[in-house]
Amino acid sequence: MKILTVSLLVCALMALTTAAVVPEAEPGNRTEPSVQEGESHSMETYTVCPSGWTGFSGRCFLYVPTPLSWANAERNCQNRGGNLASVHSFNEHHVIQSMIWRLTHTYPLTWLGGYDATQEGTWFWSDGTPFRFNFWSPGNPNNYRGGQHCLQMNYGDHKKFDDDFCSYSRPFICARKR
């Protein structure tokens, strides 16, 4: 009986520790269309990105529809060789939004790699790049109730940036260099 109990506990522990792992897109690389920054979206060059990823301006982006907390989403992106996406221009924002629309036919609230948990009001990208592109929705970031430290996109009527509670589960965008 003890062996059965221990076996069940071990199985339950394994299930809980792997519950936040989202499987990666099918293995292998393929050539994905990539739009270079500053070019028209109709002019495409080709960058090698893993299957399921979208190339743009030297990086590859992946929409992961499985809702996770911000920290678990960041860990998931790191397991894929990247980070939650940083956004450095309106063109990048547009490409990411277009990718989400193409896959979901909607604009769900989606985690990006921005956070201000280390100092309120000082925003950083989890990939270490400078946070210079501001695309906040009106009245944001507002740190509502003193605890909103993570950046989501597609907020409000204009589908812009918003700060939200990091514990909320959202789909997310991973990015990696290519």
Tab-separated table of C-alpha atoms in Angstrom:
chain	number	residue	atom	x	y	z
A	1	MET	CA	0.000	0.000	0.000
A	2	LYS	CA	2.886	2.369	0.819
A	3	ILE	CA	4.452	1.725	-2.579
A	4	LEU	CA	1.171	2.563	-4.314
A	5	THR	CA	0.825	5.790	-2.301
A	6	VAL	CA	4.416	6.834	-3.019
A	7	SER	CA	3.962	6.035	-6.719
A	8	LEU	CA	0.814	8.162	-6.906
A	9	LEU	CA	2.551	11.061	-5.143
A	10	VAL	CA	5.521	10.894	-7.514
A	11	CYS	CA	3.192	10.849	-10.544
A	12	ALA	CA	1.209	13.806	-9.193
A	13	LEU	CA	4.411	15.756	-8.531
A	14	MET	CA	5.666	15.068	-12.048
A	15	ALA	CA	2.355	16.183	-13.539
A	16	LEU	CA	2.400	19.427	-11.557
A	17	THR	CA	6.008	20.277	-12.399
A	18	THR	CA	5.451	19.791	-16.125
A	19	ALA	CA	2.023	21.444	-16.304
A	20	ALA	CA	3.481	24.859	-17.198
A	21	VAL	CA	5.620	23.505	-20.036
A	22	VAL	CA	4.079	24.213	-23.413
A	23	PRO	CA	5.361	22.008	-26.213
A	24	GLU	CA	7.428	23.753	-28.852
A	25	ALA	CA	6.288	23.944	-32.415
A	26	GLU	CA	7.268	21.003	-34.554
A	27	PRO	CA	11.049	20.551	-34.694
A	28	GLY	CA	13.206	21.542	-37.599
A	29	ASN	CA	13.923	24.731	-39.438
A	30	ARG	CA	12.289	26.114	-42.509
A	31	THR	CA	12.471	29.346	-44.395
A	32	GLU	CA	9.875	31.824	-43.201
A	33	PRO	CA	9.085	35.118	-44.935
A	34	SER	CA	10.730	37.989	-43.114
A	35	VAL	CA	10.014	41.681	-43.497
A	36	GLN	CA	12.992	43.938	-42.858
A	37	GLU	CA	12.520	47.054	-40.703
A	38	GLY	CA	11.876	50.133	-42.788
A	39	GLU	CA	10.680	48.177	-45.803
A	40	SER	CA	7.142	47.882	-47.014
A	41	HIS	CA	5.348	44.850	-45.647
A	42	SER	CA	4.900	43.676	-49.231
A	43	MET	CA	8.677	43.488	-49.779
A	44	GLU	CA	9.867	40.255	-48.211
A	45	THR	CA	13.306	38.787	-47.708
A	46	TYR	CA	13.903	35.340	-46.281
A	47	THR	CA	15.317	34.563	-42.869
A	48	VAL	CA	15.579	31.072	-41.480
A	49	CYS	CA	13.299	30.722	-38.456
A	50	PRO	CA	12.114	27.536	-36.773
A	51	SER	CA	8.884	26.098	-38.102
A	52	GLY	CA	5.884	28.065	-36.829
A	53	TRP	CA	7.903	31.209	-36.086
A	54	THR	CA	7.611	34.492	-38.052
A	55	GLY	CA	10.738	36.389	-39.090
A	56	PHE	CA	11.074	40.166	-38.941
A	57	SER	CA	14.092	42.482	-38.727
A	58	GLY	CA	16.624	39.819	-37.740
A	59	ARG	CA	14.429	38.126	-35.134
A	60	CYS	CA	11.915	35.293	-35.042
A	61	PHE	CA	8.556	35.629	-33.239
A	62	LEU	CA	6.229	32.901	-31.983
A	63	TYR	CA	2.669	33.291	-30.698
A	64	VAL	CA	1.963	30.756	-27.934
A	65	PRO	CA	-1.799	30.516	-27.306
A	66	THR	CA	-1.495	28.617	-24.004
A	67	PRO	CA	-2.204	31.107	-21.178
A	68	LEU	CA	0.584	31.324	-18.576
A	69	SER	CA	1.617	33.841	-15.928
A	70	TRP	CA	4.229	36.346	-17.089
A	71	ALA	CA	7.074	34.560	-15.254
A	72	ASN	CA	6.089	31.126	-16.587
A	73	ALA	CA	5.719	32.573	-20.090
A	74	GLU	CA	9.233	34.070	-19.841
A	75	ARG	CA	10.618	30.713	-18.683
A	76	ASN	CA	8.809	28.992	-21.556
A	77	CYS	CA	10.361	31.408	-24.056
A	78	GLN	CA	13.813	30.852	-22.520
A	79	ASN	CA	13.319	27.103	-22.999
A	80	ARG	CA	12.759	27.885	-26.699
A	81	GLY	CA	16.019	29.848	-26.917
A	82	GLY	CA	14.582	33.355	-26.504
A	83	ASN	CA	12.631	35.657	-24.223
A	84	LEU	CA	9.228	37.230	-24.119
A	85	ALA	CA	9.230	39.635	-27.059
A	86	SER	CA	10.542	43.158	-26.847
A	87	VAL	CA	9.012	45.667	-29.261
A	88	HIS	CA	11.166	48.479	-30.643
A	89	SER	CA	9.026	50.091	-33.334
A	90	PHE	CA	5.506	50.473	-34.625
A	91	ASN	CA	6.436	48.154	-37.515
A	92	GLU	CA	7.421	45.379	-35.078
A	93	HIS	CA	4.198	45.915	-33.138
A	94	HIS	CA	2.200	45.706	-36.367
A	95	VAL	CA	3.947	42.504	-37.505
A	96	ILE	CA	3.274	40.861	-34.114
A	97	GLN	CA	-0.371	41.963	-34.143
A	98	SER	CA	-0.790	40.695	-37.707
A	99	MET	CA	0.714	37.343	-36.718
A	100	ILE	CA	-1.715	37.064	-33.771
A	101	TRP	CA	-4.673	37.996	-36.001
A	102	ARG	CA	-3.659	35.476	-38.659
A	103	LEU	CA	-3.581	32.692	-36.035
A	104	THR	CA	-6.575	33.651	-33.852
A	105	HIS	CA	-8.797	36.033	-35.884
A	106	THR	CA	-8.923	38.227	-32.785
A	107	TYR	CA	-6.636	40.433	-30.674
A	108	PRO	CA	-6.340	38.694	-27.283
A	109	LEU	CA	-4.514	40.335	-24.399
A	110	THR	CA	-1.005	38.927	-24.832
A	111	TRP	CA	2.144	39.080	-22.695
A	112	LEU	CA	5.239	40.826	-24.010
A	113	GLY	CA	8.609	41.027	-22.237
A	114	GLY	CA	8.197	44.430	-20.579
A	115	TYR	CA	8.256	44.782	-16.792
A	116	ASP	CA	8.796	47.448	-14.120
A	117	ALA	CA	8.930	45.205	-11.046
A	118	THR	CA	12.434	46.325	-10.035
A	119	GLN	CA	11.479	50.009	-9.874
A	120	GLU	CA	7.961	51.309	-10.398
A	121	GLY	CA	7.697	53.325	-13.598
A	122	THR	CA	11.099	52.279	-14.975
A	123	TRP	CA	10.373	49.766	-17.715
A	124	PHE	CA	12.764	47.091	-18.951
A	125	TRP	CA	12.617	44.350	-21.563
A	126	SER	CA	13.369	40.838	-20.308
A	127	ASP	CA	15.855	40.335	-23.177
A	128	GLY	CA	17.985	43.218	-21.862
A	129	THR	CA	17.403	45.592	-24.783
A	130	PRO	CA	16.582	49.251	-23.986
A	131	PHE	CA	12.907	50.101	-23.471
A	132	ARG	CA	12.520	53.085	-25.828
A	133	PHE	CA	9.380	52.410	-27.875
A	134	ASN	CA	6.319	53.578	-25.954
A	135	PHE	CA	2.950	52.506	-27.265
A	136	TRP	CA	0.841	52.784	-24.122
A	137	SER	CA	-2.940	52.928	-24.231
A	138	PRO	CA	-4.424	56.172	-22.854
A	139	GLY	CA	-3.964	56.450	-19.071
A	140	ASN	CA	-1.346	53.699	-18.912
A	141	PRO	CA	0.835	52.511	-17.381
A	142	ASN	CA	-1.209	53.181	-14.247
A	143	ASN	CA	0.003	50.512	-11.772
A	144	TYR	CA	-3.615	49.912	-10.749
A	145	ARG	CA	-3.855	48.937	-7.068
A	146	GLY	CA	-0.085	49.141	-6.811
A	147	GLY	CA	0.748	45.788	-8.328
A	148	GLN	CA	0.755	45.929	-12.131
A	149	HIS	CA	4.320	45.293	-13.251
A	150	CYS	CA	4.065	43.302	-16.491
A	151	LEU	CA	3.324	44.472	-20.028
A	152	GLN	CA	0.496	43.137	-22.171
A	153	MET	CA	-0.442	44.203	-25.683
A	154	ASN	CA	-3.823	44.540	-27.431
A	155	TYR	CA	-5.407	46.496	-24.597
A	156	GLY	CA	-8.383	48.793	-25.106
A	157	ASP	CA	-9.973	50.152	-28.243
A	158	HIS	CA	-6.602	51.041	-29.786
A	159	LYS	CA	-4.955	47.662	-28.979
A	160	LYS	CA	-1.932	49.234	-27.329
A	161	PHE	CA	0.308	48.449	-24.326
A	162	ASP	CA	-1.034	48.131	-20.777
A	163	ASP	CA	0.477	47.175	-17.434
A	164	ASP	CA	-1.221	44.271	-15.670
A	165	PHE	CA	-0.809	41.842	-12.796
A	166	CYS	CA	2.010	39.399	-13.599
A	167	SER	CA	0.129	36.487	-12.031
A	168	TYR	CA	-2.638	36.646	-14.638
A	169	SER	CA	-2.511	33.942	-17.298
A	170	ARG	CA	-2.243	35.171	-20.872
A	171	PRO	CA	-1.078	33.855	-24.237
A	172	PHE	CA	2.339	35.283	-25.067
A	173	ILE	CA	4.874	36.163	-27.742
A	174	CYS	CA	8.385	34.708	-27.702
A	175	ALA	CA	11.234	36.245	-29.682
A	176	ARG	CA	14.727	35.077	-30.491
A	177	LYS	CA	17.552	36.279	-32.680
A	178	ARG	CA	18.099	34.604	-35.985
